PDB file of C-alpha atoms and ligand atoms in Angstrom:
ATOM      1  CA  MET A   1     -49.032 -80.766 -25.662  1.00 61.00           C
ATOM      2  CA  THR A   2     -47.202 -79.391 -28.740  1.00 66.00           C
ATOM      3  CA  PRO A   3     -49.524 -77.068 -30.656  1.00 75.00           C
ATOM      4  CA  ARG A   4     -50.603 -78.611 -33.981  1.00 86.00           C
ATOM      5  CA  THR A   5     -50.368 -77.015 -37.317  1.00 90.00           C
ATOM      6  CA  LEU A   6     -52.088 -78.111 -40.455  1.00 92.00           C
ATOM      7  CA  SER A   7     -49.670 -78.303 -43.352  1.00 88.00           C
ATOM      8  CA  GLY A   8     -48.677 -80.507 -46.274  1.00 91.00           C
ATOM      9  CA  ARG A   9     -51.253 -82.904 -47.705  1.00 95.00           C
ATOM     10  CA  ILE A  10     -54.635 -83.103 -46.123  1.00 97.00           C
ATOM     11  CA  VAL A  11     -57.982 -84.701 -47.006  1.00 98.00           C
ATOM     12  CA  ILE A  12     -61.223 -82.672 -46.935  1.00 98.00           C
ATOM     13  CA  ALA A  13     -63.746 -85.259 -45.653  1.00 98.00           C
ATOM     14  CA  THR A  14     -66.732 -84.320 -47.792  1.00 96.00           C
ATOM     15  CA  HIS A  15     -68.619 -85.645 -50.782  1.00 93.00           C
ATOM     16  CA  ASN A  16     -70.557 -82.336 -51.229  1.00 93.00           C
ATOM     17  CA  LYS A  17     -69.172 -80.472 -54.170  1.00 93.00           C
ATOM     18  CA  GLY A  18     -70.481 -77.059 -53.133  1.00 91.00           C
ATOM     19  CA  LYS A  19     -69.036 -77.425 -49.646  1.00 93.00           C
ATOM     20  CA  LEU A  20     -65.809 -78.745 -51.064  1.00 95.00           C
ATOM     21  CA  ALA A  21     -65.397 -75.684 -53.350  1.00 94.00           C
ATOM     22  CA  GLU A  22     -65.846 -73.355 -50.400  1.00 94.00           C
ATOM     23  CA  MET A  23     -63.426 -75.205 -48.225  1.00 95.00           C
ATOM     24  CA  ARG A  24     -60.838 -75.197 -51.016  1.00 95.00           C
ATOM     25  CA  GLU A  25     -61.270 -71.416 -51.454  1.00 94.00           C
ATOM     26  CA  LEU A  26     -60.951 -70.895 -47.637  1.00 95.00           C
ATOM     27  CA  LEU A  27     -57.720 -72.983 -47.608  1.00 95.00           C
ATOM     28  CA  ALA A  28     -56.314 -71.397 -50.813  1.00 91.00           C
ATOM     29  CA  PRO A  29     -54.184 -68.647 -49.011  1.00 91.00           C
ATOM     30  CA  TYR A  30     -52.407 -71.247 -46.987  1.00 91.00           C
ATOM     31  CA  GLY A  31     -49.805 -73.772 -48.127  1.00 85.00           C
ATOM     32  CA  VAL A  32     -52.064 -76.749 -47.820  1.00 92.00           C
ATOM     33  CA  ASP A  33     -52.412 -79.449 -50.559  1.00 90.00           C
ATOM     34  CA  ALA A  34     -55.994 -80.519 -50.140  1.00 94.00           C
ATOM     35  CA  THR A  35     -57.529 -83.567 -51.736  1.00 95.00           C
ATOM     36  CA  SER A  36     -61.066 -84.750 -51.010  1.00 97.00           C
ATOM     37  CA  ALA A  37     -62.723 -87.875 -49.644  1.00 97.00           C
ATOM     38  CA  GLY A  38     -64.742 -88.027 -52.850  1.00 93.00           C
ATOM     39  CA  GLU A  39     -61.630 -87.833 -55.029  1.00 93.00           C
ATOM     40  CA  LEU A  40     -59.857 -90.545 -52.958  1.00 95.00           C
ATOM     41  CA  GLY A  41     -62.968 -92.777 -53.330  1.00 95.00           C
ATOM     42  CA  LEU A  42     -63.409 -93.008 -49.569  1.00 96.00           C
ATOM     43  CA  PRO A  43     -66.770 -94.300 -48.345  1.00 93.00           C
ATOM     44  CA  GLU A  44     -69.264 -91.945 -46.656  1.00 94.00           C
ATOM     45  CA  PRO A  45     -69.702 -92.886 -43.098  1.00 96.00           C
ATOM     46  CA  ASP A  46     -73.117 -92.965 -41.447  1.00 96.00           C
ATOM     47  CA  GLU A  47     -73.812 -89.695 -39.665  1.00 96.00           C
ATOM     48  CA  THR A  48     -75.177 -91.069 -36.412  1.00 97.00           C
ATOM     49  CA  GLY A  49     -74.362 -88.199 -34.095  1.00 98.00           C
ATOM     50  CA  PHE A  50     -76.896 -85.984 -32.250  1.00 98.00           C
ATOM     51  CA  MET A  51     -74.817 -82.882 -32.674  1.00 98.00           C
ATOM     52  CA  PHE A  52     -73.106 -81.180 -35.621  1.00 98.00           C
ATOM     53  CA  SER A  53     -69.758 -81.614 -33.912  1.00 98.00           C
ATOM     54  CA  GLU A  54     -70.305 -85.346 -33.475  1.00 98.00           C
ATOM     55  CA  ASN A  55     -71.130 -85.853 -37.084  1.00 98.00           C
ATOM     56  CA  ALA A  56     -68.129 -83.780 -38.186  1.00 98.00           C
ATOM     57  CA  ALA A  57     -65.856 -85.858 -35.985  1.00 98.00           C
ATOM     58  CA  ILE A  58     -67.333 -89.167 -37.465  1.00 98.00           C
ATOM     59  CA  LYS A  59     -66.362 -87.876 -40.918  1.00 98.00           C
ATOM     60  CA  SER A  60     -62.943 -86.598 -40.097  1.00 98.00           C
ATOM     61  CA  ARG A  61     -61.996 -89.621 -38.073  1.00 98.00           C
ATOM     62  CA  ALA A  62     -63.123 -91.969 -40.811  1.00 98.00           C
ATOM     63  CA  ALA A  63     -61.153 -90.031 -43.476  1.00 98.00           C
ATOM     64  CA  ALA A  64     -58.000 -89.766 -41.389  1.00 98.00           C
ATOM     65  CA  ALA A  65     -58.060 -93.513 -40.609  1.00 97.00           C
ATOM     66  CA  ALA A  66     -58.673 -94.480 -44.277  1.00 97.00           C
ATOM     67  CA  SER A  67     -56.144 -92.096 -45.850  1.00 96.00           C
ATOM     68  CA  GLY A  68     -53.446 -91.756 -43.245  1.00 97.00           C
ATOM     69  CA  LEU A  69     -53.669 -87.935 -43.667  1.00 97.00           C
ATOM     70  CA  PRO A  70     -54.973 -85.202 -41.408  1.00 97.00           C
ATOM     71  CA  ALA A  71     -58.619 -84.835 -42.287  1.00 98.00           C
ATOM     72  CA  LEU A  72     -60.860 -81.735 -42.200  1.00 98.00           C
ATOM     73  CA  ALA A  73     -64.629 -82.282 -42.051  1.00 98.00           C
ATOM     74  CA  ASP A  74     -67.594 -79.938 -41.939  1.00 98.00           C
ATOM     75  CA  ASP A  75     -71.020 -80.834 -40.573  1.00 98.00           C
ATOM     76  CA  SER A  76     -73.503 -78.111 -41.097  1.00 98.00           C
ATOM     77  CA  GLY A  77     -77.097 -77.241 -41.542  1.00 98.00           C
ATOM     78  CA  VAL A  78     -79.857 -74.722 -41.366  1.00 98.00           C
ATOM     79  CA  CYS A  79     -81.955 -74.516 -38.135  1.00 98.00           C
ATOM     80  CA  VAL A  80     -85.344 -72.727 -38.439  1.00 98.00           C
ATOM     81  CA  ASP A  81     -86.634 -71.419 -35.064  1.00 98.00           C
ATOM     82  CA  ALA A  82     -90.341 -71.841 -35.905  1.00 98.00           C
ATOM     83  CA  LEU A  83     -89.663 -75.526 -36.965  1.00 98.00           C
ATOM     84  CA  ASP A  84     -88.085 -76.327 -33.561  1.00 98.00           C
ATOM     85  CA  GLY A  85     -84.655 -76.233 -35.251  1.00 98.00           C
ATOM     86  CA  ALA A  86     -85.489 -78.397 -38.262  1.00 98.00           C
ATOM     87  CA  PRO A  87     -84.112 -79.378 -40.675  1.00 98.00           C
ATOM     88  CA  GLY A  88     -80.926 -78.861 -38.602  1.00 98.00           C
ATOM     89  CA  LEU A  89     -78.895 -82.111 -38.487  1.00 98.00           C
ATOM     90  CA  PHE A  90     -81.148 -83.479 -41.244  1.00 97.00           C
ATOM     91  CA  SER A  91     -80.614 -80.610 -43.699  1.00 98.00           C
ATOM     92  CA  ALA A  92     -78.997 -82.883 -46.235  1.00 96.00           C
ATOM     93  CA  ASN A  93     -81.605 -85.651 -45.746  1.00 97.00           C
ATOM     94  CA  TRP A  94     -84.480 -83.259 -46.592  1.00 98.00           C
ATOM     95  CA  ALA A  95     -83.091 -83.169 -50.129  1.00 97.00           C
ATOM     96  CA  GLY A  96     -83.499 -86.923 -50.565  1.00 95.00           C
ATOM     97  CA  PRO A  97     -81.118 -89.360 -52.147  1.00 93.00           C
ATOM     98  CA  GLY A  98     -81.053 -87.294 -55.320  1.00 93.00           C
ATOM     99  CA  LYS A  99     -79.776 -84.326 -53.274  1.00 93.00           C
ATOM    100  CA  ASN A 100     -82.360 -82.025 -54.789  1.00 96.00           C
ATOM    101  CA  PHE A 101     -82.723 -78.814 -52.787  1.00 97.00           C
ATOM    102  CA  ALA A 102     -85.672 -77.348 -54.652  1.00 98.00           C
ATOM    103  CA  PRO A 103     -88.125 -79.674 -52.865  1.00 98.00           C
ATOM    104  CA  ALA A 104     -86.086 -79.315 -49.693  1.00 98.00           C
ATOM    105  CA  MET A 105     -86.524 -75.524 -49.716  1.00 98.00           C
ATOM    106  CA  ALA A 106     -90.199 -75.934 -50.673  1.00 98.00           C
ATOM    107  CA  ARG A 107     -90.613 -78.171 -47.587  1.00 98.00           C
ATOM    108  CA  VAL A 108     -89.188 -75.463 -45.338  1.00 98.00           C
ATOM    109  CA  GLU A 109     -91.680 -72.989 -46.768  1.00 98.00           C
ATOM    110  CA  GLU A 110     -94.638 -75.394 -46.541  1.00 98.00           C
ATOM    111  CA  GLU A 111     -93.802 -76.130 -42.874  1.00 98.00           C
ATOM    112  CA  LEU A 112     -93.514 -72.400 -42.100  1.00 98.00           C
ATOM    113  CA  ARG A 113     -96.908 -71.732 -43.773  1.00 98.00           C
ATOM    114  CA  LYS A 114     -98.514 -74.585 -41.851  1.00 98.00           C
ATOM    115  CA  ARG A 115     -97.488 -72.709 -38.745  1.00 97.00           C
ATOM    116  CA  GLY A 116     -98.768 -69.374 -40.069  1.00 98.00           C
ATOM    117  CA  ALA A 117     -95.150 -68.035 -40.091  1.00 98.00           C
ATOM    118  CA  THR A 118     -95.413 -65.387 -42.770  1.00 96.00           C
ATOM    119  CA  ALA A 119     -93.821 -62.298 -41.099  1.00 98.00           C
ATOM    120  CA  PRO A 120     -90.068 -62.068 -41.269  1.00 97.00           C
ATOM    121  CA  GLU A 121     -89.772 -62.155 -37.410  1.00 98.00           C
ATOM    122  CA  GLN A 122     -91.530 -65.471 -37.428  1.00 98.00           C
ATOM    123  CA  ARG A 123     -89.017 -66.894 -39.968  1.00 98.00           C
ATOM    124  CA  ARG A 124     -85.839 -66.618 -38.046  1.00 98.00           C
ATOM    125  CA  ALA A 125     -83.111 -69.162 -38.835  1.00 98.00           C
ATOM    126  CA  HIS A 126     -79.432 -69.775 -38.537  1.00 98.00           C
ATOM    127  CA  PHE A 127     -76.810 -71.838 -40.235  1.00 98.00           C
ATOM    128  CA  VAL A 128     -74.293 -73.837 -38.138  1.00 98.00           C
ATOM    129  CA  SER A 129     -70.971 -75.234 -39.262  1.00 98.00           C
ATOM    130  CA  ALA A 130     -68.849 -77.553 -37.033  1.00 98.00           C
ATOM    131  CA  LEU A 131     -65.368 -78.034 -38.497  1.00 98.00           C
ATOM    132  CA  THR A 132     -63.233 -80.842 -37.047  1.00 98.00           C
ATOM    133  CA  VAL A 133     -59.667 -81.776 -37.877  1.00 98.00           C
ATOM    134  CA  THR A 134     -58.517 -85.323 -36.985  1.00 98.00           C
ATOM    135  CA  TRP A 135     -54.908 -86.335 -37.310  1.00 97.00           C
ATOM    136  CA  PRO A 136     -54.021 -90.016 -37.967  1.00 96.00           C
ATOM    137  CA  ASP A 137     -52.634 -90.277 -34.426  1.00 96.00           C
ATOM    138  CA  GLY A 138     -56.064 -89.366 -33.087  1.00 96.00           C
ATOM    139  CA  HIS A 139     -55.510 -85.757 -32.088  1.00 96.00           C
ATOM    140  CA  GLU A 140     -58.663 -83.741 -32.858  1.00 97.00           C
ATOM    141  CA  GLU A 141     -59.705 -80.100 -32.843  1.00 97.00           C
ATOM    142  CA  LEU A 142     -63.166 -78.554 -33.220  1.00 98.00           C
ATOM    143  CA  PHE A 143     -64.288 -75.122 -34.412  1.00 98.00           C
ATOM    144  CA  GLU A 144     -67.855 -73.782 -34.786  1.00 98.00           C
ATOM    145  CA  GLY A 145     -69.461 -70.889 -36.522  1.00 98.00           C
ATOM    146  CA  ARG A 146     -73.046 -69.581 -36.962  1.00 98.00           C
ATOM    147  CA  VAL A 147     -74.812 -66.950 -38.980  1.00 98.00           C
ATOM    148  CA  PHE A 148     -78.304 -65.663 -38.215  1.00 98.00           C
ATOM    149  CA  GLY A 149     -80.905 -64.546 -40.677  1.00 98.00           C
ATOM    150  CA  THR A 150     -84.437 -64.987 -42.096  1.00 98.00           C
ATOM    151  CA  ILE A 151     -86.027 -67.499 -44.454  1.00 98.00           C
ATOM    152  CA  VAL A 152     -87.417 -65.816 -47.569  1.00 98.00           C
ATOM    153  CA  TRP A 153     -89.714 -67.122 -50.286  1.00 98.00           C
ATOM    154  CA  PRO A 154     -89.524 -67.570 -53.249  1.00 98.00           C
ATOM    155  CA  PRO A 155     -85.844 -68.675 -53.574  1.00 98.00           C
ATOM    156  CA  ARG A 156     -83.547 -65.954 -54.791  1.00 98.00           C
ATOM    157  CA  GLY A 157     -80.275 -66.258 -56.645  1.00 98.00           C
ATOM    158  CA  PRO A 158     -78.449 -68.909 -58.674  1.00 97.00           C
ATOM    159  CA  ARG A 159     -75.268 -69.142 -56.650  1.00 97.00           C
ATOM    160  CA  GLY A 160     -73.940 -71.190 -53.663  1.00 94.00           C
ATOM    161  CA  PHE A 161     -75.657 -74.553 -52.878  1.00 95.00           C
ATOM    162  CA  GLY A 162     -78.212 -76.192 -50.642  1.00 97.00           C
ATOM    163  CA  TYR A 163     -80.529 -73.699 -48.837  1.00 98.00           C
ATOM    164  CA  ASP A 164     -78.517 -70.602 -49.959  1.00 98.00           C
ATOM    165  CA  PRO A 165     -81.345 -69.089 -52.115  1.00 98.00           C
ATOM    166  CA  ILE A 166     -83.845 -68.890 -49.164  1.00 98.00           C
ATOM    167  CA  PHE A 167     -81.419 -67.561 -46.498  1.00 98.00           C
ATOM    168  CA  LEU A 168     -81.171 -63.755 -46.009  1.00 98.00           C
ATOM    169  CA  PRO A 169     -78.340 -63.065 -43.559  1.00 98.00           C
ATOM    170  CA  ASP A 170     -79.040 -60.262 -41.029  1.00 98.00           C
ATOM    171  CA  GLY A 171     -77.946 -56.874 -42.154  1.00 98.00           C
ATOM    172  CA  HIS A 172     -77.953 -57.771 -45.887  1.00 98.00           C
ATOM    173  CA  ALA A 173     -80.391 -57.243 -48.721  1.00 98.00           C
ATOM    174  CA  ARG A 174     -79.345 -60.276 -50.719  1.00 98.00           C
ATOM    175  CA  THR A 175     -79.610 -63.960 -50.005  1.00 98.00           C
ATOM    176  CA  PHE A 176     -76.581 -66.222 -49.931  1.00 98.00           C
ATOM    177  CA  GLY A 177     -77.771 -67.509 -53.400  1.00 98.00           C
ATOM    178  CA  GLU A 178     -77.495 -63.925 -54.768  1.00 98.00           C
ATOM    179  CA  MET A 179     -73.996 -63.271 -53.345  1.00 98.00           C
ATOM    180  CA  GLU A 180     -70.700 -63.774 -55.005  1.00 97.00           C
ATOM    181  CA  SER A 181     -68.645 -66.526 -53.279  1.00 94.00           C
ATOM    182  CA  HIS A 182     -66.246 -63.995 -51.734  1.00 94.00           C
ATOM    183  CA  GLU A 183     -69.188 -62.137 -50.084  1.00 97.00           C
ATOM    184  CA  LYS A 184     -70.655 -65.280 -48.619  1.00 96.00           C
ATOM    185  CA  HIS A 185     -67.461 -66.965 -47.381  1.00 94.00           C
ATOM    186  CA  GLY A 186     -64.554 -64.622 -48.004  1.00 93.00           C
ATOM    187  CA  VAL A 187     -62.306 -63.940 -45.037  1.00 92.00           C
ATOM    188  CA  PRO A 188     -61.787 -60.173 -44.619  1.00 92.00           C
ATOM    189  CA  ALA A 189     -58.112 -59.166 -44.707  1.00 88.00           C
ATOM    190  CA  ASP A 190     -58.675 -56.616 -41.918  1.00 91.00           C
ATOM    191  CA  GLY A 191     -59.406 -59.404 -39.422  1.00 88.00           C
ATOM    192  CA  SER A 192     -63.110 -58.535 -39.139  1.00 95.00           C
ATOM    193  CA  GLU A 193     -65.663 -61.342 -38.965  1.00 97.00           C
ATOM    194  CA  ALA A 194     -66.510 -63.268 -42.126  1.00 98.00           C
ATOM    195  CA  LEU A 195     -70.202 -63.751 -43.020  1.00 98.00           C
ATOM    196  CA  SER A 196     -70.956 -67.370 -43.471  1.00 98.00           C
ATOM    197  CA  HIS A 197     -71.115 -69.990 -40.683  1.00 98.00           C
ATOM    198  CA  ARG A 198     -68.453 -72.033 -42.436  1.00 97.00           C
ATOM    199  CA  ALA A 199     -66.094 -68.992 -42.917  1.00 97.00           C
ATOM    200  CA  ARG A 200     -66.592 -68.015 -39.314  1.00 98.00           C
ATOM    201  CA  ALA A 201     -65.658 -71.558 -38.081  1.00 98.00           C
ATOM    202  CA  PHE A 202     -62.742 -71.467 -40.525  1.00 97.00           C
ATOM    203  CA  GLN A 203     -61.453 -68.130 -39.189  1.00 96.00           C
ATOM    204  CA  LYS A 204     -61.090 -69.777 -35.776  1.00 96.00           C
ATOM    205  CA  LEU A 205     -59.461 -72.867 -37.288  1.00 97.00           C
ATOM    206  CA  ALA A 206     -57.014 -70.699 -39.272  1.00 95.00           C
ATOM    207  CA  SER A 207     -55.892 -68.663 -36.288  1.00 93.00           C
ATOM    208  CA  ALA A 208     -55.345 -71.881 -34.303  1.00 94.00           C
ATOM    209  CA  LEU A 209     -53.797 -74.176 -36.927  1.00 95.00           C
ATOM    210  CA  LEU A 210     -52.895 -72.325 -40.032  1.00 91.00           C
ATOM    211  CA  ALA A 211     -51.477 -68.916 -39.066  1.00 65.00           C
ATOM    212  CA  LYS A 212     -47.892 -70.069 -39.191  1.00 48.00           C
ATOM    213  CA  ASN A 213     -48.327 -71.615 -42.639  1.00 48.00           C
ATOM    214  CA  ARG A 214     -49.694 -68.506 -44.343  1.00 50.00           C
ATOM    215  CA  ALA A 215     -48.002 -68.595 -47.801  1.00 48.00           C
TER     216      ALA A 215
HETATM  217  P1  LIG B   1     -70.717 -84.318 -46.488  1.00 85.92           P
HETATM  218  O1  LIG B   1     -71.369 -84.984 -45.296  1.00 85.92           O
HETATM  219  O2  LIG B   1     -70.145 -85.279 -47.462  1.00 85.92           O
HETATM  220  O3  LIG B   1     -69.793 -83.217 -46.166  1.00 85.92           O
HETATM  221  P2  LIG B   1     -73.434 -83.292 -46.883  1.00 85.92           P
HETATM  222  O4  LIG B   1     -74.083 -82.447 -47.895  1.00 85.92           O
HETATM  223  O5  LIG B   1     -74.137 -84.634 -46.481  1.00 85.92           O
HETATM  224  O6  LIG B   1     -71.925 -83.560 -47.278  1.00 85.92           O
HETATM  225  P3  LIG B   1     -73.918 -82.362 -44.193  1.00 85.92           P
HETATM  226  O7  LIG B   1     -74.305 -83.713 -43.708  1.00 85.92           O
HETATM  227  O8  LIG B   1     -73.078 -81.460 -43.311  1.00 85.92           O
HETATM  228  O9  LIG B   1     -73.179 -82.485 -45.531  1.00 85.92           O
HETATM  229  O10 LIG B   1     -75.250 -81.625 -44.606  1.00 85.92           O
HETATM  230  C1  LIG B   1     -75.273 -80.192 -44.591  1.00 85.92           C
HETATM  231  C2  LIG B   1     -76.409 -79.749 -45.446  1.00 85.92           C
HETATM  232  O11 LIG B   1     -76.773 -78.455 -44.938  1.00 85.92           O
HETATM  233  C3  LIG B   1     -75.935 -79.476 -46.867  1.00 85.92           C
HETATM  234  O12 LIG B   1     -76.174 -80.598 -47.694  1.00 85.92           O
HETATM  235  C4  LIG B   1     -76.700 -78.313 -47.275  1.00 85.92           C
HETATM  236  O13 LIG B   1     -77.979 -78.656 -47.694  1.00 85.92           O
HETATM  237  C5  LIG B   1     -76.915 -77.545 -45.952  1.00 85.92           C
HETATM  238  N1  LIG B   1     -75.904 -76.522 -45.838  1.00 85.92           N
HETATM  239  C6  LIG B   1     -74.823 -76.500 -45.037  1.00 85.92           C
HETATM  240  N2  LIG B   1     -74.099 -75.413 -45.330  1.00 85.92           N
HETATM  241  C7  LIG B   1     -74.720 -74.685 -46.260  1.00 85.92           C
HETATM  242  C8  LIG B   1     -74.470 -73.539 -46.908  1.00 85.92           C
HETATM  243  O14 LIG B   1     -73.362 -72.841 -46.755  1.00 85.92           O
HETATM  244  N3  LIG B   1     -75.386 -73.109 -47.834  1.00 85.92           N
HETATM  245  C9  LIG B   1     -76.430 -73.715 -48.030  1.00 85.92           C
HETATM  246  N4  LIG B   1     -76.817 -74.939 -47.482  1.00 85.92           N
HETATM  247  C10 LIG B   1     -75.921 -75.387 -46.633  1.00 85.92           C
END
């Protein structure tokens, strides 16, 4: 099969503004004209999958079919070991319909305390990002990234979105909420590994689908 490249106009299949901003920054160095599902007024499909990759594909397939454009989707979440991987696939749901992450973060802390998980080694967690690209002809590609760390309390830092203020990535003294955007999801020019789950998945996507388009 002819290798695909991602070029021209694409749709980013998300309604999450924080995620959209990161994905736009990741795509910025490449000659891609990215609009979003939110901006096109596309409906949000039900995320009925049992894996991040399934939910990402549900979103990219729906956006490609509705827009006639190649669609890039991210499904992601934070998995806390002591909570058997919760909130995981339900990371967005824990914030409720108002998408309020202060109570969602407080719930993570409350559940950890209920289990007596106060020491850092009892508070291990990782973020996962599954990125899918679906073309209107049905061709699809999947890329995944993870980052491991510890849940801290109280939340620290005003930046990022979602659970960023309670996630301390391994090897760092600041939470994602305390980091500048380039520290969290910048892609190092020397080819070394990026930090965030989404940027790590994106590095794989870029080397497979975007390298030839680098502006
Ligand atoms: P779309 O489906 O429209 O893309 P969503 O917010 O519903 O938006 P997900 O279903 O993938 O997206 O839910 C992922 C949730 O996981 C997201 O709402 C955040 O709460 C959390 N999350 C994912 N990546 C994150 C990150 O980099 N920093 C903080 N929280 C993150």
